[in-house]
């Protein structure tokens, strides 16, 4: 049976469960960062924004495509795809849960507007941030992720769970899954 939570980080099923039917991940297992193979290691095992990392890896800027979102009080969550600006190719799936009370009003407004990837917003607003990967996962995509990644069949891939600290506050819980190589 797959473990579903890291001892100190976001819970995989809790994040996916924010947006039913939550069938993006069929199977998963936690793996140490040093066992994540290339090119996934380069894409995931670091303390940088995924926005910047996937842009550098693919040699193109990315856009955010919001699949679903909701806000309840100071919590805002969204399920997204990152796509390359030039080709529209999908390069990443993600779910974030953001504690808006840790964000300035300008940052909060841009996040809710949904026009830019989260990493770009935080960088452009010069938010003091620290990305803290908590776990790395080997994933077999479920039906929704197979469809989102435009796959013919499930192909194993990798992802990570983490926390983004903004001005030293744990402001964002994140699940990031890269498209299979």
Coordinates of N, CA, C and O in Angstrom, one line a residue:
X1 N 0.8 -1.2 0.0 CA 0.0 0.0 0.0 C 0.9 1.2 0.0 O 1.9 1.3 0.7
X2 N 0.5 2.2 -0.8 CA 1.3 3.5 -0.9 C 1.1 4.3 0.4 O 0.0 4.5 0.9
X3 N 2.1 4.9 0.8 CA 2.1 5.9 1.9 C 1.5 7.2 1.3 O 1.8 7.5 0.1
X4 N 0.6 7.9 2.0 CA 0.0 9.0 1.4 C 0.4 10.4 2.0 O 0.1 11.4 1.4
X5 N 1.2 10.4 3.0 CA 1.6 11.7 3.6 C 3.0 11.6 4.0 O 3.5 10.6 4.4
X6 N 3.7 12.7 3.9 CA 5.1 12.8 4.4 C 4.9 13.2 5.9 O 3.9 13.8 6.3
X7 N 5.9 12.9 6.7 CA 5.8 13.2 8.2 C 5.6 14.7 8.4 O 5.0 15.1 9.4
X8 N 6.2 15.5 7.6 CA 6.2 17.0 7.9 C 5.7 17.8 6.7 O 5.9 19.0 6.8
X9 N 5.1 17.2 5.7 CA 4.7 18.0 4.6 C 3.3 17.8 4.2 O 2.5 17.2 4.9
X10 N 2.9 18.4 3.0 CA 1.6 18.3 2.5 C 1.1 16.8 2.3 O 2.0 16.0 2.0
X11 N -0.1 16.6 2.4 CA -0.7 15.3 2.2 C -1.2 15.2 0.7 O -2.0 16.0 0.3
X12 N -0.7 14.2 0.0 CA -1.0 14.0 -1.4 C -2.5 14.0 -1.6 O -3.1 14.7 -2.4
X13 N -3.2 13.1 -0.9 CA -4.6 12.9 -1.1 C -5.4 14.1 -0.7 O -6.5 14.4 -1.2
X14 N -5.0 14.8 0.4 CA -5.7 16.0 0.8 C -5.6 17.1 -0.3 O -6.7 17.7 -0.6
X15 N -4.5 17.2 -0.9 CA -4.4 18.2 -2.0 C -5.2 17.8 -3.2 O -6.0 18.6 -3.7
X16 N -5.1 16.6 -3.6 CA -5.9 16.1 -4.8 C -7.4 16.1 -4.4 O -8.2 16.5 -5.3
X17 N -7.7 15.8 -3.2 CA -9.1 15.8 -2.8 C -9.8 17.2 -2.8 O -11.0 17.2 -2.7
X18 N -9.0 18.2 -2.9 CA -9.6 19.6 -3.0 C -10.5 19.7 -4.3 O -11.3 20.5 -4.4
X19 N -10.2 18.8 -5.3 CA -10.9 18.9 -6.6 C -11.3 17.5 -7.0 O -10.6 16.8 -7.8
X20 N -12.5 17.1 -6.5 CA -13.0 15.7 -6.9 C -13.1 15.6 -8.4 O -13.4 16.6 -9.1
X21 N -13.0 14.5 -9.0 CA -12.9 13.2 -8.3 C -11.6 12.7 -7.8 O -11.4 11.6 -7.3
X22 N -10.5 13.6 -7.9 CA -9.2 13.3 -7.3 C -8.6 12.0 -7.8 O -8.1 11.2 -7.1
X23 N -8.7 11.7 -9.2 CA -8.2 10.5 -9.7 C -7.0 10.7 -10.6 O -6.7 9.9 -11.5
X24 N -6.2 11.8 -10.3 CA -5.0 12.1 -11.1 C -3.9 11.1 -10.9 O -3.1 10.8 -11.8
X25 N -3.9 10.5 -9.7 CA -2.8 9.6 -9.4 C -3.4 8.2 -9.1 O -4.2 8.0 -8.2
X26 N -3.0 7.2 -10.0 CA -3.5 5.9 -9.8 C -2.7 5.1 -8.8 O -3.2 4.5 -7.9
X27 N -1.4 5.2 -8.9 CA -0.5 4.6 -7.9 C 0.7 5.6 -7.7 O 1.0 6.4 -8.5
X28 N 1.2 5.5 -6.5 CA 2.4 6.3 -6.2 C 3.3 5.6 -5.1 O 2.8 4.8 -4.4
X29 N 4.5 6.0 -5.1 CA 5.4 5.6 -4.0 C 6.4 6.8 -3.8 O 6.8 7.5 -4.7
X30 N 6.7 7.0 -2.5 CA 7.7 8.0 -2.1 C 9.1 7.4 -2.4 O 9.4 6.2 -2.2
X31 N 10.0 8.3 -3.0 CA 11.3 7.9 -3.3 C 12.3 8.9 -2.8 O 11.9 10.1 -2.8
X32 N 13.5 8.5 -2.3 CA 14.5 9.5 -1.9 C 14.9 10.4 -3.2 O 14.9 9.9 -4.3
X33 N 15.2 11.6 -2.9 CA 15.6 12.5 -4.0 C 16.7 12.0 -4.8 O 16.7 12.1 -6.1
X34 N 17.7 11.3 -4.2 CA 18.8 10.8 -5.0 C 18.5 9.6 -5.8 O 19.3 9.1 -6.6
X35 N 17.3 9.1 -5.7 CA 16.8 7.9 -6.5 C 15.9 8.4 -7.6 O 15.4 7.6 -8.4
X36 N 15.6 9.7 -7.7 CA 14.8 10.2 -8.8 C 15.7 10.3 -10.1 O 16.7 11.0 -10.1
X37 N 15.4 9.6 -11.2 CA 16.2 9.5 -12.3 C 16.1 10.8 -13.2 O 15.2 11.6 -13.1
X38 N 17.1 11.0 -14.0 CA 17.0 12.1 -15.0 C 16.0 11.8 -16.1 O 15.8 10.6 -16.3
X39 N 15.3 12.7 -16.7 CA 15.5 14.2 -16.5 C 14.7 14.7 -15.3 O 14.7 15.9 -14.9
X40 N 14.0 13.8 -14.6 CA 13.1 14.2 -13.5 C 13.9 14.8 -12.3 O 13.4 15.7 -11.7
X41 N 15.1 14.2 -12.1 CA 15.9 14.8 -11.0 C 16.2 16.2 -11.2 O 16.1 17.1 -10.3
X42 N 16.6 16.6 -12.4 CA 16.9 18.0 -12.8 C 15.7 18.9 -12.6 O 15.8 20.0 -12.2
X43 N 14.5 18.3 -13.0 CA 13.3 19.1 -12.9 C 12.7 19.2 -11.5 O 12.0 20.2 -11.2
X44 N 13.0 18.3 -10.6 CA 12.3 18.2 -9.3 C 13.1 18.4 -8.1 O 12.7 18.9 -7.1
X45 N 14.4 17.9 -8.1 CA 15.2 17.8 -6.9 C 16.0 19.0 -6.8 O 17.2 19.1 -7.2
X46 N 15.4 20.1 -6.3 CA 16.0 21.4 -6.1 C 15.2 22.3 -5.2 O 14.0 21.8 -4.9
X47 N 15.6 23.4 -4.9 CA 14.9 24.4 -4.1 C 14.5 25.6 -4.8 O 14.6 26.7 -4.3
X48 N 14.1 25.5 -6.1 CA 13.8 26.6 -6.9 C 12.3 26.5 -7.3 O 11.7 25.4 -7.2
X49 N 11.8 27.6 -7.8 CA 10.4 27.6 -8.3 C 10.4 26.7 -9.6 O 11.2 26.7 -10.4
X50 N 9.3 25.9 -9.7 CA 9.1 25.0 -10.8 C 8.9 25.9 -12.1 O 9.3 25.5 -13.2
X51 N 8.3 27.0 -12.0 CA 8.1 27.9 -13.1 C 9.5 28.2 -13.8 O 9.6 28.0 -15.0
X52 N 10.5 28.6 -13.0 CA 11.8 28.9 -13.5 C 12.5 27.7 -14.1 O 13.1 27.6 -15.1
X53 N 12.4 26.6 -13.3 CA 13.0 25.3 -13.7 C 12.5 24.8 -15.0 O 13.3 24.4 -15.9
X54 N 11.2 24.7 -15.2 CA 10.7 24.1 -16.4 C 10.9 25.1 -17.6 O 11.1 24.6 -18.7
X55 N 10.9 26.4 -17.3 CA 11.3 27.3 -18.4 C 12.7 27.1 -18.9 O 13.0 27.1 -20.1
X56 N 13.6 27.0 -17.9 CA 15.0 26.8 -18.3 C 15.2 25.4 -19.0 O 15.9 25.3 -20.0
X57 N 14.6 24.4 -18.5 CA 14.7 23.1 -19.1 C 14.2 23.0 -20.5 O 14.8 22.4 -21.4
X58 N 13.0 23.6 -20.8 CA 12.3 23.6 -22.1 C 12.7 24.7 -23.0 O 12.4 24.7 -24.2
X59 N 13.5 25.7 -22.5 CA 13.9 26.9 -23.3 C 12.7 27.7 -23.8 O 12.8 28.3 -24.8
X60 N 11.7 27.8 -23.0 CA 10.5 28.7 -23.3 C 9.8 29.1 -22.0 O 9.9 28.4 -21.0
X61 N 9.2 30.2 -22.1 CA 8.4 30.7 -20.9 C 7.1 29.8 -20.8 O 6.7 29.1 -21.8
X62 N 6.5 29.7 -19.7 CA 5.3 28.9 -19.5 C 4.1 29.8 -19.1 O 4.3 30.9 -18.5
X63 N 3.0 29.4 -19.5 CA 1.7 30.0 -19.1 C 1.0 29.0 -18.1 O 1.3 27.8 -18.1
X64 N 0.1 29.6 -17.4 CA -0.7 28.8 -16.5 C -2.1 28.6 -17.1 O -2.7 29.5 -17.6
X65 N -2.6 27.3 -17.0 CA -4.0 27.0 -17.4 C -4.7 26.5 -16.2 O -4.3 25.4 -15.7
X66 N -5.6 27.2 -15.7 CA -6.3 26.8 -14.5 C -7.4 25.8 -14.9 O -8.3 26.2 -15.7
X67 N -7.4 24.6 -14.3 CA -8.4 23.6 -14.5 C -9.6 23.8 -13.5 O -10.7 23.5 -13.9
X68 N -9.2 24.2 -12.3 CA -10.3 24.4 -11.3 C -9.7 25.2 -10.2 O -8.5 25.2 -10.0
X69 N -10.5 25.9 -9.5 CA -10.1 26.7 -8.3 C -11.2 27.0 -7.4 O -12.4 26.9 -7.8
X70 N -10.9 27.4 -6.2 CA -11.9 27.8 -5.2 C -11.2 28.6 -4.1 O -10.0 28.5 -3.9
X71 N -12.0 29.4 -3.5 CA -11.5 30.2 -2.4 C -12.5 30.1 -1.2 O -13.7 30.1 -1.4
X72 N -11.9 29.9 0.0 CA -12.8 29.8 1.2 C -12.0 30.6 2.2 O -11.0 30.2 2.7
X73 N -12.5 31.8 2.5 CA -11.8 32.7 3.5 C -10.4 33.0 3.0 O -10.3 33.5 1.9
X74 N -9.4 32.8 3.8 CA -8.0 33.1 3.5 C -7.3 32.0 2.8 O -6.1 32.0 2.5
X75 N -8.1 30.9 2.4 CA -7.5 29.8 1.7 C -7.9 29.9 0.2 O -9.1 30.1 -0.1
X76 N -7.0 29.7 -0.7 CA -7.2 29.7 -2.1 C -6.5 28.5 -2.7 O -5.4 28.2 -2.3
X77 N -7.2 27.7 -3.5 CA -6.6 26.5 -4.1 C -6.9 26.5 -5.6 O -7.9 27.0 -6.0
X78 N -5.9 26.0 -6.3 CA -6.1 25.8 -7.7 C -5.4 24.6 -8.3 O -4.4 24.2 -7.7
X79 N -6.0 24.0 -9.3 CA -5.5 22.8 -10.0 C -5.1 23.4 -11.4 O -5.9 24.0 -12.0
X80 N -3.8 23.2 -11.8 CA -3.3 23.9 -13.0 C -2.5 22.9 -13.9 O -2.1 21.9 -13.5
X81 N -2.3 23.4 -15.1 CA -1.3 22.9 -16.0 C -0.4 24.0 -16.4 O -0.9 25.2 -16.5
X82 N 0.9 23.8 -16.5 CA 1.8 24.7 -17.1 C 2.0 24.3 -18.5 O 2.3 23.1 -18.8
X83 N 1.9 25.3 -19.4 CA 2.1 25.0 -20.9 C 3.2 25.9 -21.4 O 3.3 27.1 -21.0
X84 N 3.9 25.4 -22.4 CA 4.9 26.3 -23.1 C 4.2 27.3 -23.9 O 3.3 27.1 -24.6
X85 N 4.7 28.6 -23.8 CA 4.1 29.7 -24.6 C 4.2 29.5 -26.1 O 3.3 29.7 -26.8
X86 N 5.3 29.0 -26.5 CA 5.5 28.8 -28.0 C 4.7 27.8 -28.6 O 4.1 28.0 -29.7
X87 N 4.6 26.6 -28.0 CA 4.0 25.5 -28.6 C 2.6 25.1 -28.0 O 1.8 24.3 -28.5
X88 N 2.4 25.5 -26.7 CA 1.2 25.1 -26.0 C 1.4 23.8 -25.3 O 0.4 23.3 -24.7
X89 N 2.5 23.1 -25.5 CA 2.8 21.8 -24.9 C 2.6 21.8 -23.4 O 3.2 22.7 -22.8
X90 N 2.0 20.9 -22.9 CA 1.8 20.7 -21.4 C 3.1 20.2 -20.9 O 3.6 19.1 -21.4
X91 N 3.6 20.8 -19.8 CA 4.8 20.3 -19.2 C 4.7 20.0 -17.7 O 5.6 19.3 -17.2
X92 N 3.6 20.4 -17.1 CA 3.5 20.1 -15.6 C 2.0 20.2 -15.2 O 1.3 21.1 -15.7
X93 N 1.7 19.4 -14.3 CA 0.4 19.4 -13.5 C 0.7 19.9 -12.1 O 1.7 19.5 -11.6
X94 N -0.2 20.6 -11.5 CA 0.0 21.0 -10.1 C -1.3 21.3 -9.4 O -2.3 21.6 -10.0
X95 N -1.2 21.2 -8.1 CA -2.3 21.6 -7.2 C -1.6 22.4 -6.1 O -0.6 22.0 -5.5
X96 N -2.1 23.6 -5.8 CA -1.6 24.5 -4.7 C -2.7 24.8 -3.8 O -3.9 25.0 -4.2
X97 N -2.4 24.9 -2.5 CA -3.3 25.5 -1.5 C -2.5 26.6 -0.9 O -1.5 26.4 -0.3
X98 N -3.1 27.8 -1.0 CA -2.3 29.0 -0.6 C -3.0 29.7 0.6 O -4.3 29.9 0.6
X99 N -2.3 30.0 1.6 CA -2.8 30.8 2.7 C -2.6 32.2 2.4 O -1.5 32.8 2.6
X100 N -3.7 32.8 1.9 CA -3.6 34.2 1.4 C -3.2 35.2 2.5 O -2.7 36.3 2.1
X101 N -3.5 34.9 3.7 CA -3.2 35.9 4.8 C -1.7 36.1 4.9 O -1.2 37.0 5.5
X102 N -0.9 35.2 4.3 CA 0.6 35.4 4.3 C 1.1 36.2 3.0 O 2.3 36.3 2.8
X103 N 0.2 36.7 2.2 CA 0.5 37.4 1.0 C 0.0 38.8 1.1 O -1.0 39.1 1.7
X104 N 0.8 39.7 0.4 CA 0.4 41.1 0.4 C -0.9 41.2 -0.5 O -1.2 40.3 -1.2
X105 N -1.6 42.3 -0.4 CA -2.8 42.4 -1.2 C -2.5 42.4 -2.7 O -3.3 41.8 -3.5
X106 N -1.4 43.0 -3.1 CA -1.1 42.9 -4.6 C -0.8 41.5 -5.0 O -1.3 41.1 -6.1
X107 N -0.1 40.7 -4.2 CA 0.2 39.3 -4.6 C -1.1 38.5 -4.6 O -1.3 37.8 -5.5
X108 N -1.9 38.8 -3.6 CA -3.2 38.1 -3.5 C -4.0 38.3 -4.7 O -4.6 37.4 -5.3
X109 N -4.1 39.6 -5.1 CA -4.9 39.9 -6.3 C -4.4 39.2 -7.6 O -5.2 38.7 -8.3
X110 N -3.1 39.2 -7.7 CA -2.6 38.5 -8.9 C -2.8 37.0 -8.9 O -3.1 36.4 -9.9
X111 N -2.6 36.4 -7.7 CA -2.9 35.0 -7.6 C -4.3 34.7 -8.0 O -4.6 33.8 -8.8
X112 N -5.3 35.4 -7.4 CA -6.7 35.1 -7.7 C -7.0 35.4 -9.1 O -7.9 34.7 -9.7
X113 N -6.4 36.4 -9.7 CA -6.6 36.7 -11.2 C -6.3 35.5 -12.1 O -7.0 35.3 -13.1
X114 N -5.3 34.7 -11.7 CA -5.0 33.5 -12.4 C -4.4 33.7 -13.8 O -4.5 32.8 -14.6
X115 N -3.8 34.8 -14.0 CA -3.2 35.0 -15.3 C -1.7 34.6 -15.4 O -1.2 34.4 -16.5
X116 N -1.0 34.4 -14.3 CA 0.4 34.1 -14.3 C 0.7 32.9 -13.4 O 0.0 32.7 -12.4
X117 N 1.7 32.1 -13.7 CA 2.2 31.1 -12.8 C 2.5 31.7 -11.4 O 3.1 32.8 -11.3
X118 N 2.3 30.9 -10.3 CA 2.6 31.4 -9.0 C 4.0 31.8 -8.8 O 4.3 32.9 -8.2
X119 N 4.9 31.0 -9.3 CA 6.4 31.4 -9.1 C 6.7 32.7 -9.7 O 7.4 33.5 -9.1
X120 N 6.2 33.0 -10.9 CA 6.4 34.3 -11.6 C 5.9 35.4 -10.7 O 6.5 36.5 -10.6
X121 N 4.7 35.2 -10.2 CA 4.1 36.3 -9.3 C 5.0 36.6 -8.1 O 5.2 37.8 -7.8
X122 N 5.4 35.6 -7.4 CA 6.2 35.8 -6.3 C 7.5 36.4 -6.6 O 8.0 37.3 -5.9
X123 N 8.1 36.0 -7.7 CA 9.4 36.6 -8.2 C 9.2 38.1 -8.5 O 10.0 39.0 -8.1
X124 N 8.2 38.4 -9.4 CA 7.9 39.7 -9.8 C 7.6 40.7 -8.6 O 7.9 41.9 -8.7
X125 N 7.0 40.2 -7.6 CA 6.7 41.0 -6.4 C 7.8 41.0 -5.4 O 7.7 41.5 -4.3
X126 N 8.9 40.3 -5.7 CA 10.1 40.3 -4.9 C 9.8 39.8 -3.5 O 10.3 40.3 -2.5
X127 N 8.9 38.7 -3.4 CA 8.5 38.2 -2.1 C 9.7 37.3 -1.6 O 10.3 36.5 -2.4
X128 N 10.1 37.5 -0.4 CA 11.2 36.7 0.2 C 10.6 35.3 0.3 O 9.6 35.1 1.0
X129 N 11.2 34.3 -0.4 CA 10.6 33.0 -0.5 C 11.7 31.9 -0.3 O 12.8 32.1 -0.7
X130 N 11.2 30.8 0.1 CA 12.1 29.6 0.3 C 11.2 28.4 -0.1 O 10.1 28.2 0.4
X131 N 11.7 27.7 -1.1 CA 11.0 26.5 -1.6 C 11.6 25.3 -0.8 O 12.8 25.1 -0.8
X132 N 10.7 24.5 -0.2 CA 11.1 23.4 0.6 C 10.5 22.1 0.1 O 9.3 21.8 0.5
X133 N 11.2 21.4 -0.7 CA 10.6 20.1 -1.1 C 10.5 19.2 0.1 O 11.5 19.1 0.9
X134 N 9.4 18.5 0.2 CA 9.2 17.6 1.4 C 9.2 16.1 1.0 O 9.5 15.3 1.8
X135 N 8.9 15.8 -0.3 CA 8.9 14.4 -0.7 C 8.9 14.4 -2.2 O 8.4 15.3 -2.9
X136 N 9.5 13.3 -2.7 CA 9.5 13.0 -4.2 C 8.7 11.7 -4.4 O 8.8 10.8 -3.6
X137 N 8.0 11.7 -5.5 CA 7.1 10.6 -5.8 C 7.3 10.0 -7.1 O 7.5 10.8 -8.1
X138 N 7.2 8.7 -7.2 CA 7.1 8.0 -8.5 C 5.6 7.8 -8.7 O 4.9 7.3 -7.8
X139 N 5.1 8.2 -9.8 CA 3.6 8.2 -10.0 C 3.2 7.5 -11.3 O 3.8 7.6 -12.3
X140 N 2.1 6.7 -11.2 CA 1.4 6.2 -12.3 C 0.2 7.0 -12.5 O -0.7 7.0 -11.6
X141 N 0.1 7.8 -13.5 CA -1.1 8.7 -13.7 C -2.4 8.0 -13.7 O -2.5 6.9 -14.3
X142 N -3.4 8.6 -13.1 CA -4.8 8.1 -13.2 C -5.5 8.7 -14.4 O -4.9 9.5 -15.1
X143 N -6.8 8.4 -14.6 CA -7.5 8.9 -15.7 C -7.5 10.4 -16.0 O -7.3 10.8 -17.2
X144 N -7.7 11.2 -15.0 CA -7.7 12.7 -15.2 C -6.3 13.2 -15.7 O -6.2 14.1 -16.5
X145 N -5.2 12.6 -15.1 CA -3.9 13.1 -15.5 C -3.5 12.5 -16.8 O -2.8 13.2 -17.6
X146 N -3.9 11.3 -17.1 CA -3.6 10.8 -18.5 C -4.3 11.7 -19.5 O -3.6 12.1 -20.5
X147 N -5.5 12.1 -19.3 CA -6.2 13.0 -20.2 C -5.5 14.4 -20.2 O -5.3 14.9 -21.3
X148 N -5.2 15.0 -19.0 CA -4.6 16.3 -19.0 C -3.2 16.3 -19.7 O -2.9 17.3 -20.4
X149 N -2.4 15.2 -19.5 CA -1.1 15.1 -20.2 C -1.2 14.7 -21.7 O -0.2 14.5 -22.3
X150 N -2.4 14.4 -22.1 CA -2.7 14.0 -23.5 C -1.9 12.7 -23.8 O -1.3 12.6 -24.9
X151 N -2.0 11.7 -22.9 CA -1.3 10.5 -23.1 C -2.3 9.5 -23.6 O -3.5 9.5 -23.4
X152 N -1.7 8.5 -24.3 CA -2.6 7.4 -24.9 C -2.9 6.4 -23.8 O -4.0 5.8 -23.7
X153 N -1.9 6.2 -22.8 CA -2.1 5.3 -21.7 C -1.2 5.8 -20.6 O -0.4 6.7 -20.8
X154 N -1.4 5.3 -19.4 CA -0.6 5.7 -18.2 C 0.9 5.4 -18.4 O 1.2 4.3 -18.8
X155 N 1.7 6.4 -18.2 CA 3.1 6.2 -18.3 C 3.7 6.8 -17.0 O 3.4 7.9 -16.6
X156 N 4.6 6.0 -16.3 CA 5.1 6.5 -15.1 C 5.8 7.8 -15.2 O 6.5 8.1 -16.2
X157 N 5.7 8.6 -14.2 CA 6.4 9.9 -14.1 C 6.7 10.2 -12.7 O 6.6 9.4 -11.8
X158 N 7.2 11.4 -12.4 CA 7.6 11.8 -11.1 C 7.1 13.2 -10.7 O 6.7 14.0 -11.6
X159 N 7.0 13.4 -9.4 CA 6.5 14.6 -8.9 C 7.1 14.9 -7.5 O 7.9 14.2 -7.0
X160 N 6.7 16.0 -6.9 CA 7.1 16.4 -5.6 C 6.0 17.1 -4.8 O 5.1 17.7 -5.4
X161 N 6.1 17.0 -3.5 CA 5.3 17.7 -2.6 C 6.2 18.7 -1.9 O 7.3 18.3 -1.6
X162 N 5.7 19.9 -1.6 CA 6.5 20.8 -0.9 C 5.8 22.0 -0.3 O 4.5 22.0 -0.4
X163 N 6.5 22.8 0.3 CA 6.0 24.0 0.9 C 6.8 25.2 0.4 O 8.0 25.2 0.3
X164 N 6.1 26.3 0.1 CA 6.7 27.5 -0.3 C 6.5 28.5 0.9 O 5.4 28.8 1.3
X165 N 7.6 28.9 1.5 CA 7.6 29.9 2.6 C 7.7 31.3 2.0 O 8.6 31.5 1.2
X166 N 6.8 32.1 2.3 CA 6.8 33.5 1.9 C 7.0 34.4 3.1 O 6.2 34.3 4.1
X167 N 8.1 35.2 3.0 CA 8.5 36.0 4.2 C 8.5 35.2 5.5 O 8.0 35.6 6.5
X168 N 9.1 34.0 5.4 CA 9.3 33.0 6.4 C 8.0 32.4 7.0 O 8.1 31.7 8.0
X169 N 6.9 32.5 6.3 CA 5.7 31.9 6.7 C 5.4 30.7 5.7 O 5.5 30.9 4.5
X170 N 4.9 29.6 6.2 CA 4.6 28.5 5.3 C 3.3 28.8 4.5 O 2.2 28.4 4.9
X171 N 3.4 29.5 3.4 CA 2.2 30.1 2.8 C 1.6 29.2 1.7 O 0.4 29.3 1.5
X172 N 2.3 28.3 1.1 CA 1.8 27.5 0.0 C 2.2 26.0 0.2 O 3.3 25.7 0.4
X173 N 1.1 25.1 0.1 CA 1.4 23.7 0.0 C 1.2 23.4 -1.5 O 0.3 23.8 -2.2
X174 N 2.2 22.6 -2.0 CA 2.2 22.3 -3.5 C 2.4 20.9 -3.8 O 3.2 20.2 -3.2
X175 N 1.7 20.4 -4.9 CA 2.0 19.2 -5.5 C 2.4 19.5 -7.0 O 1.6 20.2 -7.6
X176 N 3.5 19.0 -7.4 CA 4.0 19.3 -8.8 C 4.3 18.0 -9.5 O 5.2 17.3 -8.9
X177 N 3.7 17.7 -10.6 CA 4.0 16.5 -11.4 C 4.4 16.9 -12.8 O 3.7 17.6 -13.4
X178 N 5.6 16.4 -13.2 CA 6.0 16.7 -14.6 C 5.5 15.7 -15.6 O 5.3 14.5 -15.2
X179 N 5.4 16.1 -16.8 CA 4.9 15.2 -17.8 C 6.0 14.1 -18.0 O 7.2 14.4 -17.9
X180 N 5.5 12.9 -18.3 CA 6.5 11.8 -18.6 C 7.5 12.2 -19.7 O 7.1 12.8 -20.7
X181 N 8.7 11.8 -19.5 CA 9.8 12.1 -20.5 C 9.6 11.3 -21.7 O 9.1 10.2 -21.7

